[in-house]
PDB file of C-alpha atoms in Angstrom:
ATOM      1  CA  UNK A 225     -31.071 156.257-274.344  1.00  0.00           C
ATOM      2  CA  UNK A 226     -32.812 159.151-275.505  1.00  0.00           C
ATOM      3  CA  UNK A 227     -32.609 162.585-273.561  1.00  0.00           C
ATOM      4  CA  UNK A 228     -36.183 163.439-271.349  1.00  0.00           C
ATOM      5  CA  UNK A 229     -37.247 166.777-272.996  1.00  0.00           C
ATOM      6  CA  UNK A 230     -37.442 169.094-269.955  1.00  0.00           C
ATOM      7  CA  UNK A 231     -39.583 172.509-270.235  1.00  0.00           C
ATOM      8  CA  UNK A 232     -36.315 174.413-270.813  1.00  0.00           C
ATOM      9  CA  UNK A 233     -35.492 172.422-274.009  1.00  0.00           C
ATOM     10  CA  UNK A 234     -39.275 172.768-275.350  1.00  0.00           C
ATOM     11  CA  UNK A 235     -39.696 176.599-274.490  1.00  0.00           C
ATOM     12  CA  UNK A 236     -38.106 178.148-276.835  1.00  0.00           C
ATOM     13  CA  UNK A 237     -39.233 175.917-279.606  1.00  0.00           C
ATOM     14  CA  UNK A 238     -42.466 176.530-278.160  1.00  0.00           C
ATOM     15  CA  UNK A 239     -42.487 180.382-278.432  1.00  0.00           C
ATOM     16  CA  UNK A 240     -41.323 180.061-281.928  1.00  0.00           C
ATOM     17  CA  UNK A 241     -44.141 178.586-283.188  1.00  0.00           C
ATOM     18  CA  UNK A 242     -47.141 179.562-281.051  1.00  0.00           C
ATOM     19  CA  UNK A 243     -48.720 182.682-283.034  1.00  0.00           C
ATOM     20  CA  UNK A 244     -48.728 180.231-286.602  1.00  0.00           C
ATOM     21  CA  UNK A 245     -50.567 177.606-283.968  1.00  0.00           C
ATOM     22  CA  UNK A 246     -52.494 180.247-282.605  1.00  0.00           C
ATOM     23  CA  UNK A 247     -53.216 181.812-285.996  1.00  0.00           C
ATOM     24  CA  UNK A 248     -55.085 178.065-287.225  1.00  0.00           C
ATOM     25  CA  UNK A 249     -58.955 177.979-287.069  1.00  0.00           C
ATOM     26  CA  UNK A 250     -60.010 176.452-283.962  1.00  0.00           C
ATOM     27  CA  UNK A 251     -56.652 176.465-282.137  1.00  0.00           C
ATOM     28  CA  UNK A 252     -57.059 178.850-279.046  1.00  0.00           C
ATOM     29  CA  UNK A 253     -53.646 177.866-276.438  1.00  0.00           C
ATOM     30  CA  UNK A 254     -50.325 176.788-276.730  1.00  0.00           C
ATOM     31  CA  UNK A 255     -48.893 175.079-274.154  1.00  0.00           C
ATOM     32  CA  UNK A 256     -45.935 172.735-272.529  1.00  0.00           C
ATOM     33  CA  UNK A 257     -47.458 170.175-270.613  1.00  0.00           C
ATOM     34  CA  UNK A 258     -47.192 166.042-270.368  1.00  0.00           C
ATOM     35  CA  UNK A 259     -48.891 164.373-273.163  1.00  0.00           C
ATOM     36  CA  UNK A 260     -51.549 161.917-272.999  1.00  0.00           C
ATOM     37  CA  UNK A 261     -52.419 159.228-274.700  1.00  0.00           C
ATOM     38  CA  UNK A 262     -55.810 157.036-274.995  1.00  0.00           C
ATOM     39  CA  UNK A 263     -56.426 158.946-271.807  1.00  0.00           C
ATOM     40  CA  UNK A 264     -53.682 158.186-269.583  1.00  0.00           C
ATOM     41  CA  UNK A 265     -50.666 160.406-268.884  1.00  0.00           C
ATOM     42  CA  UNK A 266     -47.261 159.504-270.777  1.00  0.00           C
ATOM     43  CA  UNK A 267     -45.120 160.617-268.317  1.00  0.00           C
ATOM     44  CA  UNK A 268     -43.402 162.624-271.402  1.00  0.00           C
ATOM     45  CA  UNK A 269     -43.512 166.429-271.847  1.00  0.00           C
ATOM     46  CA  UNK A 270     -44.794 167.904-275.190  1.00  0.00           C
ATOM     47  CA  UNK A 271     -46.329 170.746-276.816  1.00  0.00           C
ATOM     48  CA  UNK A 272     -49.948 170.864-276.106  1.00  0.00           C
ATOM     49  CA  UNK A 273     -52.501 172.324-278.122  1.00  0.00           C
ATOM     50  CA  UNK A 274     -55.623 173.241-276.843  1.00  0.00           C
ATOM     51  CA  UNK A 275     -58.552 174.098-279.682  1.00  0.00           C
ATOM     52  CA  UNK A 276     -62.556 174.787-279.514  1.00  0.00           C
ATOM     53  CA  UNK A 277     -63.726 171.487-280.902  1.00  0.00           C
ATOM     54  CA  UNK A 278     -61.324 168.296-281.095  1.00  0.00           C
ATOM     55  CA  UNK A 279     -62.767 166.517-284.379  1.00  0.00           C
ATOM     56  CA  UNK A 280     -60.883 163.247-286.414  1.00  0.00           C
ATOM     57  CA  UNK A 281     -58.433 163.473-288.835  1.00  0.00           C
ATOM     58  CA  UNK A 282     -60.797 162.481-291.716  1.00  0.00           C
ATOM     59  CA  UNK A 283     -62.880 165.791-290.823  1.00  0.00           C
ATOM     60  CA  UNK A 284     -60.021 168.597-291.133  1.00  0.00           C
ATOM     61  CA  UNK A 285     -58.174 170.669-293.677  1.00  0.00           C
ATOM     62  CA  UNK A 286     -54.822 170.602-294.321  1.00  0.00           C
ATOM     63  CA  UNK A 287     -53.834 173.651-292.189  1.00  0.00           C
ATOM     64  CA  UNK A 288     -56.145 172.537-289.494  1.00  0.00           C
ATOM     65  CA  UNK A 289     -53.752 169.314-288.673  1.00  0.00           C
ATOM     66  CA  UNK A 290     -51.285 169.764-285.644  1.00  0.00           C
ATOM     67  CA  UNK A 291     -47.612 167.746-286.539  1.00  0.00           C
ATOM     68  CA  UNK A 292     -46.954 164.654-284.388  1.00  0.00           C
ATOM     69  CA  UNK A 293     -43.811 166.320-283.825  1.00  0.00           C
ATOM     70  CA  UNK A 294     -42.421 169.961-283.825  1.00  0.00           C
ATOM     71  CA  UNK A 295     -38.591 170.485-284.128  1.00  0.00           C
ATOM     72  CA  UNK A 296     -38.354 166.491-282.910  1.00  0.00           C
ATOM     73  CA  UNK A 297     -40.648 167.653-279.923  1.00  0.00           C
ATOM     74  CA  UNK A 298     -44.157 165.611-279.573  1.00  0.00           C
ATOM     75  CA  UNK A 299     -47.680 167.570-279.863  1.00  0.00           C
ATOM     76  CA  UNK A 300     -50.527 166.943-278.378  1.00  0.00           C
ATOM     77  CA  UNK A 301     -54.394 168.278-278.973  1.00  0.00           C
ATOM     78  CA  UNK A 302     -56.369 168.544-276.028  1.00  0.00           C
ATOM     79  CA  UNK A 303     -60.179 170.249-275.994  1.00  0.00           C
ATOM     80  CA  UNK A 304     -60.731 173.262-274.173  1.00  0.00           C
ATOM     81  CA  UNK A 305     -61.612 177.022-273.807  1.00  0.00           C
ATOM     82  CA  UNK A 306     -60.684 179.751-271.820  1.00  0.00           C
ATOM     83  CA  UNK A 307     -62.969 182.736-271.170  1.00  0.00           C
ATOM     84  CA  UNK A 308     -62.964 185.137-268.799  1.00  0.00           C
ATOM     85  CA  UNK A 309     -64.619 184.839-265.291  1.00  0.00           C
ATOM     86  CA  UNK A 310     -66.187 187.794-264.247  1.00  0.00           C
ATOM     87  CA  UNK A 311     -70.074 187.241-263.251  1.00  0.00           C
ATOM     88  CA  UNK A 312     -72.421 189.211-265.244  1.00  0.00           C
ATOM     89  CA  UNK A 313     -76.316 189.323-264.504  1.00  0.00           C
ATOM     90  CA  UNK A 314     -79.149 191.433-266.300  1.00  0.00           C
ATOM     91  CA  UNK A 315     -79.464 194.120-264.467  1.00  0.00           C
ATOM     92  CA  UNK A 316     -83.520 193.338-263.594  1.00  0.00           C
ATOM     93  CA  UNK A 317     -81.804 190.003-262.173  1.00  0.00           C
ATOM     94  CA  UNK A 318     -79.451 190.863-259.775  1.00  0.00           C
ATOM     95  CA  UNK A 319     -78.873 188.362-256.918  1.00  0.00           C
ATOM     96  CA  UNK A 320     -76.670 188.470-254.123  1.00  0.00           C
ATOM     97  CA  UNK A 321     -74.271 185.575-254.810  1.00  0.00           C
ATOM     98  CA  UNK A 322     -71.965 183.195-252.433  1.00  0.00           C
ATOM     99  CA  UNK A 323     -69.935 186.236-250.581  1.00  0.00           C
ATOM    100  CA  UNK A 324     -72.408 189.543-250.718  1.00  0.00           C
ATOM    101  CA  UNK A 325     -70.784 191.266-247.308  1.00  0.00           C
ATOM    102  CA  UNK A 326     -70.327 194.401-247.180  1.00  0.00           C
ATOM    103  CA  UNK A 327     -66.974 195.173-245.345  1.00  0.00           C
ATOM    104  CA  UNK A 328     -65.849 197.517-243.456  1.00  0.00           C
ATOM    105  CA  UNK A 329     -62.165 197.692-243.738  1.00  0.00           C
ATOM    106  CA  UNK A 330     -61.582 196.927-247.717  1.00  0.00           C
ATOM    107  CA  UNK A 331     -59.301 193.969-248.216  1.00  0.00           C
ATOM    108  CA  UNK A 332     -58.569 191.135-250.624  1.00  0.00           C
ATOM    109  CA  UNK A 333     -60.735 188.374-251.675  1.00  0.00           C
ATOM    110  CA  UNK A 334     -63.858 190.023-251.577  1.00  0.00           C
ATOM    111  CA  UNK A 335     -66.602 191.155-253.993  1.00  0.00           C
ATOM    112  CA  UNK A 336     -66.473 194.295-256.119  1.00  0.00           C
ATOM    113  CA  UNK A 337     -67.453 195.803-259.490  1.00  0.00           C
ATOM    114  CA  UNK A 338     -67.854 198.934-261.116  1.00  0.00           C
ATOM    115  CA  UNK A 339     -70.967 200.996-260.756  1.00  0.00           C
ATOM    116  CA  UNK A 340     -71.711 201.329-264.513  1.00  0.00           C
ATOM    117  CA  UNK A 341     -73.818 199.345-266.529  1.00  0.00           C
ATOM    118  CA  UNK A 342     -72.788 198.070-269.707  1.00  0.00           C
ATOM    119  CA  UNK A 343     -75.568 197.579-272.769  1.00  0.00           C
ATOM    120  CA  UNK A 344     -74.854 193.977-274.221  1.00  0.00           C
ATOM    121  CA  UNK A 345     -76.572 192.080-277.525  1.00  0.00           C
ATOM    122  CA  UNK A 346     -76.227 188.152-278.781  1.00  0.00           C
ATOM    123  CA  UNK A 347     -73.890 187.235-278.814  1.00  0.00           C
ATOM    124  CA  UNK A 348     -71.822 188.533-275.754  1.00  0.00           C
ATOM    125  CA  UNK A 349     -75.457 188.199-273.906  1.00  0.00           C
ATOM    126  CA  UNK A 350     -78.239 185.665-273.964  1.00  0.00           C
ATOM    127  CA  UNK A 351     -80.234 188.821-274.888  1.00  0.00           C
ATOM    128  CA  UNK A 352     -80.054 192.403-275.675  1.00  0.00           C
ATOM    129  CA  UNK A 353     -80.199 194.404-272.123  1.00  0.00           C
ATOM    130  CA  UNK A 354     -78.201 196.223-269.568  1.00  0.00           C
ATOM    131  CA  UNK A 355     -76.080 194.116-267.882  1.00  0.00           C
ATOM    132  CA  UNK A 356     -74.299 194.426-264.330  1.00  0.00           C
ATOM    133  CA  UNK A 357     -70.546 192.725-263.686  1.00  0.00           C
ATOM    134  CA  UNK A 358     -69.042 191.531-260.297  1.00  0.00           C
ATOM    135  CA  UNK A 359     -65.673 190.132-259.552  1.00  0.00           C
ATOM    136  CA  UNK A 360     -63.061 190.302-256.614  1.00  0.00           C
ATOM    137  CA  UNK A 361     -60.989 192.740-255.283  1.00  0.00           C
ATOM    138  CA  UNK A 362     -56.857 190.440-255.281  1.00  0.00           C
ATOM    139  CA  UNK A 363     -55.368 193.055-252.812  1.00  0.00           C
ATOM    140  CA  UNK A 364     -54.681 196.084-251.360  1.00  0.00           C
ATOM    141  CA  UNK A 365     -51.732 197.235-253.099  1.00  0.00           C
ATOM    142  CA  UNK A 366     -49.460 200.980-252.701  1.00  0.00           C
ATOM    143  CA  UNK A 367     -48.537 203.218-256.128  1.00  0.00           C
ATOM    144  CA  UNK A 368     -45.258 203.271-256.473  1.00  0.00           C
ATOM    145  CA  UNK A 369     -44.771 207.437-257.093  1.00  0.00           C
ATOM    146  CA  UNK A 370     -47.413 208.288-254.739  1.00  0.00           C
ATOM    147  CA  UNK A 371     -47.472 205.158-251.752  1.00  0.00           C
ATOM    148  CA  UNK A 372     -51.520 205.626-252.074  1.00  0.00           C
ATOM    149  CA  UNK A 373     -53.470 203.009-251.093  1.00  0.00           C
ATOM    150  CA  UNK A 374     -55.285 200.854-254.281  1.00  0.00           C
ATOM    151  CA  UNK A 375     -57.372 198.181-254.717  1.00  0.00           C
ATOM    152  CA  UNK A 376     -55.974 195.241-257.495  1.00  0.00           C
ATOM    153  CA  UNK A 377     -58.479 193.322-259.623  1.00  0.00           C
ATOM    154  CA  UNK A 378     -58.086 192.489-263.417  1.00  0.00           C
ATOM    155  CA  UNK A 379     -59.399 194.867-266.561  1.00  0.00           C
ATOM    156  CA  UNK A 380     -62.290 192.918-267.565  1.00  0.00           C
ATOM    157  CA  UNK A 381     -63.451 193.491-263.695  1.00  0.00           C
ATOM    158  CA  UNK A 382     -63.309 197.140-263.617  1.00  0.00           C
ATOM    159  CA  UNK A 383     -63.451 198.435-267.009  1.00  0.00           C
ATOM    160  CA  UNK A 384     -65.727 195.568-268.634  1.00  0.00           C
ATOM    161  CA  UNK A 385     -65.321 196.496-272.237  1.00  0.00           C
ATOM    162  CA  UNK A 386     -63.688 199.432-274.574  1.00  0.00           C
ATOM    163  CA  UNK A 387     -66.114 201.782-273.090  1.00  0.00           C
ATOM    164  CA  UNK A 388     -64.260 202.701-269.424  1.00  0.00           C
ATOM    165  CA  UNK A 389     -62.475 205.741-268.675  1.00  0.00           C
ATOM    166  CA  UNK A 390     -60.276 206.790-265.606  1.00  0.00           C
ATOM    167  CA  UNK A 391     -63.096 207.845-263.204  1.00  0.00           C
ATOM    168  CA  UNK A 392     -65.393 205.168-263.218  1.00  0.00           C
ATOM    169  CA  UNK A 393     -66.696 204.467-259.909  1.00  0.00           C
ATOM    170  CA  UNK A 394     -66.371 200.960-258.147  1.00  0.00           C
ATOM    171  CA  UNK A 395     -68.354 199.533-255.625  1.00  0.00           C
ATOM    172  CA  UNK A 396     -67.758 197.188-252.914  1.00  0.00           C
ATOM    173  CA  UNK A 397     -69.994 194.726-252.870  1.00  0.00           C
ATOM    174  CA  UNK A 398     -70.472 194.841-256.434  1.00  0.00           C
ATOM    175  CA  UNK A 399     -73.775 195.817-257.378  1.00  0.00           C
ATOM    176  CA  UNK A 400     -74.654 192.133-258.682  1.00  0.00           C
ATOM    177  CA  UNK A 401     -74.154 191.394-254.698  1.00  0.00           C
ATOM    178  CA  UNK A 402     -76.646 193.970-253.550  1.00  0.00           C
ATOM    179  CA  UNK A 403     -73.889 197.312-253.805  1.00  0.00           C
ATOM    180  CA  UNK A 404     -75.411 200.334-254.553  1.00  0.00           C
ATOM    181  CA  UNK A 405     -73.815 203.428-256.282  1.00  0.00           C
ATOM    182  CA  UNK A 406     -73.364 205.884-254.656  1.00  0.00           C
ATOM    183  CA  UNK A 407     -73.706 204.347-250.782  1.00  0.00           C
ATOM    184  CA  UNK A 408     -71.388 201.466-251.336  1.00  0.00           C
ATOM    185  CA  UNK A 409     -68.879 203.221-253.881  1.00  0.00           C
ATOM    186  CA  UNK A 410     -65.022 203.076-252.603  1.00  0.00           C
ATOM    187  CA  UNK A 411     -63.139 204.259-255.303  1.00  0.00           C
ATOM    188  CA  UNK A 412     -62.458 205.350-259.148  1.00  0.00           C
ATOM    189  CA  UNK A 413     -60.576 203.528-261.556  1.00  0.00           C
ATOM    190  CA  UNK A 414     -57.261 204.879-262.266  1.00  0.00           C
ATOM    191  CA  UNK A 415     -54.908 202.232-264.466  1.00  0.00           C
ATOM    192  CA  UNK A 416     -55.414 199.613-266.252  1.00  0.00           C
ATOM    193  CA  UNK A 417     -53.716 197.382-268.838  1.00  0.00           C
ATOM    194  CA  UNK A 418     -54.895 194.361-271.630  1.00  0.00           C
ATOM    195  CA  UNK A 419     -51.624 193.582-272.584  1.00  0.00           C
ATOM    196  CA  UNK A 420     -49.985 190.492-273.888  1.00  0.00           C
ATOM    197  CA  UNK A 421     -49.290 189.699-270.402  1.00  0.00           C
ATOM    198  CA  UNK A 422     -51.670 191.078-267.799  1.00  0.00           C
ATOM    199  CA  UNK A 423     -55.032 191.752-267.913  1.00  0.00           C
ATOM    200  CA  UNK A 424     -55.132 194.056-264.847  1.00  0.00           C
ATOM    201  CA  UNK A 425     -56.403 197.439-263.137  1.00  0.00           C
ATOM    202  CA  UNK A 426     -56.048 199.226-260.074  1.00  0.00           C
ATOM    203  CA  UNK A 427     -59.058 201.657-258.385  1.00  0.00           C
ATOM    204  CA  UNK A 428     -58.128 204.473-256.382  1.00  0.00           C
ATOM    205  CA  UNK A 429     -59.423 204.272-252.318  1.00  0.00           C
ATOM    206  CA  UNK A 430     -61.511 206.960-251.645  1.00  0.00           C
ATOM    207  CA  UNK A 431     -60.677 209.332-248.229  1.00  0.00           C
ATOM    208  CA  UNK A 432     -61.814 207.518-245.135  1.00  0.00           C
ATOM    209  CA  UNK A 433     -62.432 204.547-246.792  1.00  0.00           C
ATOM    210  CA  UNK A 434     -60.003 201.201-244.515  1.00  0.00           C
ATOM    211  CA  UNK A 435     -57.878 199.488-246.054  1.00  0.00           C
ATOM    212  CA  UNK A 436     -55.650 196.488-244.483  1.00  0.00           C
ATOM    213  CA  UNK A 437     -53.112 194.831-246.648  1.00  0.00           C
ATOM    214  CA  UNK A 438     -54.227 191.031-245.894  1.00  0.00           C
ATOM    215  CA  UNK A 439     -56.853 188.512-248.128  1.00  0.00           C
ATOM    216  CA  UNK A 440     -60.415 187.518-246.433  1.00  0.00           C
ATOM    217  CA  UNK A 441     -59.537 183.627-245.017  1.00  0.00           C
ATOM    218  CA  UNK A 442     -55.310 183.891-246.018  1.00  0.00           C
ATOM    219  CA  UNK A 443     -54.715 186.632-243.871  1.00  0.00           C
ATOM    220  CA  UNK A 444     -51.546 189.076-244.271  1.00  0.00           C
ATOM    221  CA  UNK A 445     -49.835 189.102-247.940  1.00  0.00           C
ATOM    222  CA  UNK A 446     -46.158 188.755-247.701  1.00  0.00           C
ATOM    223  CA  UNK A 447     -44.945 190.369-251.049  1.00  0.00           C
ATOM    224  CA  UNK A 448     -44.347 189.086-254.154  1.00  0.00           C
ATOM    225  CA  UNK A 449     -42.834 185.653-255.880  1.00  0.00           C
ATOM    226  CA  UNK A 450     -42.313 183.874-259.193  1.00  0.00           C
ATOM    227  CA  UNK A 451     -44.640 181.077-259.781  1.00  0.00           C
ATOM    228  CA  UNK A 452     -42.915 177.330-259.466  1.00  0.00           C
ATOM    229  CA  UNK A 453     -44.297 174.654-261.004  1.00  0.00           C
ATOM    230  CA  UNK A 454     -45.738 171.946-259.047  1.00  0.00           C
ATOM    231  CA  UNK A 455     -45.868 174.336-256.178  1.00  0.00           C
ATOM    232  CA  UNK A 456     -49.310 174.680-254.089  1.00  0.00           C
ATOM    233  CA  UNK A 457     -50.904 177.552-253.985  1.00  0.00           C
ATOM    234  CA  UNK A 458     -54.685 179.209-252.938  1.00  0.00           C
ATOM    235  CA  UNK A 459     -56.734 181.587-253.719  1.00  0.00           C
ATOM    236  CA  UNK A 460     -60.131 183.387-251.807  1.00  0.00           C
ATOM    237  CA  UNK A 461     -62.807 184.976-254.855  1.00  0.00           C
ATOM    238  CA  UNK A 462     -66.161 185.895-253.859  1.00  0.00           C
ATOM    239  CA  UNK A 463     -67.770 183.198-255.638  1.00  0.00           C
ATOM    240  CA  UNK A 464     -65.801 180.376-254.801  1.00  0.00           C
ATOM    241  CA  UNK A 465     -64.466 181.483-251.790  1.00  0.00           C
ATOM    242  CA  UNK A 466     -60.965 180.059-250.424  1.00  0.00           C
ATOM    243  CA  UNK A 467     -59.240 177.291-252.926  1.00  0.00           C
ATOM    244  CA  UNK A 468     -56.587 175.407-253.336  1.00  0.00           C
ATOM    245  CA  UNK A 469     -54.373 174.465-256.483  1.00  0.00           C
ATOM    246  CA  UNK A 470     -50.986 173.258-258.174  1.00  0.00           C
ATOM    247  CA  UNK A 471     -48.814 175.028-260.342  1.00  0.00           C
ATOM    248  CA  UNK A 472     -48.697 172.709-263.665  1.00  0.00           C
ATOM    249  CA  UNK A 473     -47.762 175.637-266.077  1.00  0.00           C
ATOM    250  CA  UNK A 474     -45.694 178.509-266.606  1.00  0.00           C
ATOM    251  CA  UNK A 475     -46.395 178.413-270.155  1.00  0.00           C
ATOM    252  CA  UNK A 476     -49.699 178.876-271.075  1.00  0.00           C
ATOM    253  CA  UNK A 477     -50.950 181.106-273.823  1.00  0.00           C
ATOM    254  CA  UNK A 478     -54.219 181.399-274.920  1.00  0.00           C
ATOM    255  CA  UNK A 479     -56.457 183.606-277.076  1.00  0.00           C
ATOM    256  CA  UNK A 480     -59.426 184.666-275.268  1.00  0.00           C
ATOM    257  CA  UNK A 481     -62.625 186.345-276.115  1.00  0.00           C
ATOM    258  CA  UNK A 482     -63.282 189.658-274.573  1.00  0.00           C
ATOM    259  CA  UNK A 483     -66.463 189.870-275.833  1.00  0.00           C
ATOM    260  CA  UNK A 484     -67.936 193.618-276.543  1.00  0.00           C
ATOM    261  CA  UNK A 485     -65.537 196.217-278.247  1.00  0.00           C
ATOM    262  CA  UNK A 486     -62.409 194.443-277.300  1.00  0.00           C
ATOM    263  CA  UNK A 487     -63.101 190.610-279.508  1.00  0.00           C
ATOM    264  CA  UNK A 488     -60.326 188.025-278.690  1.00  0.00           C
ATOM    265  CA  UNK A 489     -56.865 189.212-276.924  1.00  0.00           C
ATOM    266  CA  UNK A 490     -53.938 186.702-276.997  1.00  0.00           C
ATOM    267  CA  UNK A 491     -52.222 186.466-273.175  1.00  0.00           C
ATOM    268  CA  UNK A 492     -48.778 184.818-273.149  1.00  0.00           C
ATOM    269  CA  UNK A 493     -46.497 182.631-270.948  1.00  0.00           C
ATOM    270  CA  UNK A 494     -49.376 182.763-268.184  1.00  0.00           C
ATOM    271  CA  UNK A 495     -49.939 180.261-265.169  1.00  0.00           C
ATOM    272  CA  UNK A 496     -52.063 177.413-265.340  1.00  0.00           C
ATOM    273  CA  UNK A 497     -53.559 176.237-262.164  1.00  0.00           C
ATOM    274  CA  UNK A 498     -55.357 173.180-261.394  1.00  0.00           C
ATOM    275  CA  UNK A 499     -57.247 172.482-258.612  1.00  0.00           C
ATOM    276  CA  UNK A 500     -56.716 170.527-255.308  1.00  0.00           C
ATOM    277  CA  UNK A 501     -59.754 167.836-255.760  1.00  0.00           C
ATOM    278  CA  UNK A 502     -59.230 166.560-252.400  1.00  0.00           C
ATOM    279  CA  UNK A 503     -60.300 170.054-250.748  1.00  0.00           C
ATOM    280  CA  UNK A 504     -62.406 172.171-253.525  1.00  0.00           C
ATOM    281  CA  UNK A 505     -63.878 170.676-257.176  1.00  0.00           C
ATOM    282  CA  UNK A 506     -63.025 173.741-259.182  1.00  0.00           C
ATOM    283  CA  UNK A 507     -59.919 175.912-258.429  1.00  0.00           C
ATOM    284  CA  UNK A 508     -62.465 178.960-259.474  1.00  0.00           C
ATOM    285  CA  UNK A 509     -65.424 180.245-261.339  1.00  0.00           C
ATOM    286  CA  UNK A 510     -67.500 183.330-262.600  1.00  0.00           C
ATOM    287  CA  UNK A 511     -66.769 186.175-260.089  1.00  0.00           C
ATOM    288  CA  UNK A 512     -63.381 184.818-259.132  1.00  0.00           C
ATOM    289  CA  UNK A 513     -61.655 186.863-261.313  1.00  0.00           C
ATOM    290  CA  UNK A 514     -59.329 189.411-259.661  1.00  0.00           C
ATOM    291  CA  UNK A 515     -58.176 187.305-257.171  1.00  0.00           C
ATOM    292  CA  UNK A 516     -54.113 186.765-256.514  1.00  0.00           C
ATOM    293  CA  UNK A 517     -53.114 183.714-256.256  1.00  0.00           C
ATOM    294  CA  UNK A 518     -50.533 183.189-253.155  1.00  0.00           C
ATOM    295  CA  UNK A 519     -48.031 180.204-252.511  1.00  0.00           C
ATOM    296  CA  UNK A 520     -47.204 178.508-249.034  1.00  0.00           C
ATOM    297  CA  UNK A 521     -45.719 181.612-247.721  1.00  0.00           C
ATOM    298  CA  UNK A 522     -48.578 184.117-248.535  1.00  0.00           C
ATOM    299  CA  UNK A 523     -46.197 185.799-251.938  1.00  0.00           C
ATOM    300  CA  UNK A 524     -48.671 186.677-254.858  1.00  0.00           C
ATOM    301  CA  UNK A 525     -47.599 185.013-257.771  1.00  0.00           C
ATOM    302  CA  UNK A 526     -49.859 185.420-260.104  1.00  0.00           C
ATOM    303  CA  UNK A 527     -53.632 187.779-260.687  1.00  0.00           C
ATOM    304  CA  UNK A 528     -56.677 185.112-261.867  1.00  0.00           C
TER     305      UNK A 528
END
């Protein structure tokens, strides 16, 4: 009887040969994950590869064709892009959008964005204009030399694109909510990282300004934890509010597209969530991103 491949017997394989997979045109994630086949689950773990535009066999080049197999371990193709999910209106349109409160005491899982505009042309906008972004505040976390109070969201929340510098003011609601600049400002951008592994920034918390280590509808945040997989876990952004998931991935890697100044960025071994259809259709959306994601016992595992 053959051996059932297990995600420790696939991983390493899989690491080995992601950047030639991500390197081929089209292909933008490598993943471990259960194939499927004419639409229905196998039941057997493989390689996945996820690219732009799934076309037949007859229509690709040589170097464009994923192996059945990999180092005896199956493939599979699967259609799909990642982007990031920060909302972004022109900044003659902006809209208060699903959570637009203004709070008193800042916390997580609530709206923010930075009070700078950023100039964007076709194609990382439908047309050339200023353009305002919103996301969410994850949590209320404490600098490690200093124990300050900060506020955790990703990079692509606070600093947008290659333009940002330590300084930059943030706003709480973000100014595609209704936040204005300077009433509604709470705080300057301090660190932030685009690294192969976390896309991620933290805002200073200006004097007088409350802050209460818990997330709007989860309630106190209990530390940290490793994902699991098949664990569930939730989530509360300010666009789709409080949501529930699965673990299915520890895996994932993708190449994403930025957009202005900073193109496509490859993130590695990241979580893939999917969503809890019985409670909430989509596990998140545009403005969602800076949100931690928490397990059963209120741990962050992970930053959308």
């Amino acid at each position: 009887m053959a051996k059932r491949l297990t995600h420790a017997d696939i991983r390493p394989v899989k690491q080995q040969i992601e950047d030639e997979l991500l390197a081929r045109p089209g292909v933008v994630g490598v993943d471990i994950n259960e194939k499927v086949s004419d639409g229905a689950p196998t039941g057997q773990l493989a390689i996945v590869v996820y690219v732009e535009e799934k076309k037949p066999k007859s229509k690709l080049k040589g170097d464009q064709l994923i192996p059945a197999e990999i180092e005896g371990i199956p493939t599979d193709v699967k259609e799909e892009v990642v982007e990031p999910y920060p909302a972004r209106v022109a900044l003659d349109e902006a809209v208060p959008f699903t959570d637009p409160t203004k709070y008193s005491t800042l916390h997580g899982g609530i709206s923010m964005g930075p009070c700078r505009s950023v100039h964007l042309d076709p194609p990382d906008a439908p047309s050339s204009g200023d353009y305002i972004f919103v996301g969410t505040l994850g949590a209320i976390v404490r600098d490690r030399d200093t124990n300050a109070a900060m506020a955790l969201t990703n990079f692509h929340v606070a600093c947008v694109d290659s333009h940002w510098s330590v300084g930059d003011k943030q706003c709480q609601p973000g100014r595609v909510d209704g936040g204005t600049c300077p009433t509604d400002t709470f705080g300057s951008l301090q660190r932030a990282t685009l690294s192969t592994h976390v896309d991620g920034s933290v805002v200073s918390i200006d004097p007088g300004k409350a802050t209460d280590c818990s997330i709007e509808e989860i309630g106190a945040v209990k530390g940290k934890a490793a994902a699991v997989l098949n664990s569930v876990v939730r989530k509360r952004g300010r666009t789709t509010g409080l949501t529930y998931g699965k673990v299915t991935s520890v895996d994932a890697s993708v190449t994403i597209n930025y957009g202005d100044g900073l193109g496509n960025h490859t993130l590695k071994n990241q979580i893939r969530i999917e969503p809890d259809t019985t409670k909430n259709p989509v596990f998140s959306d545009h403005g969602d991103s800076g949100s931690v994601v928490v397990d059963a016992a209120n741990k962050v595992i992970a930053l959308m």
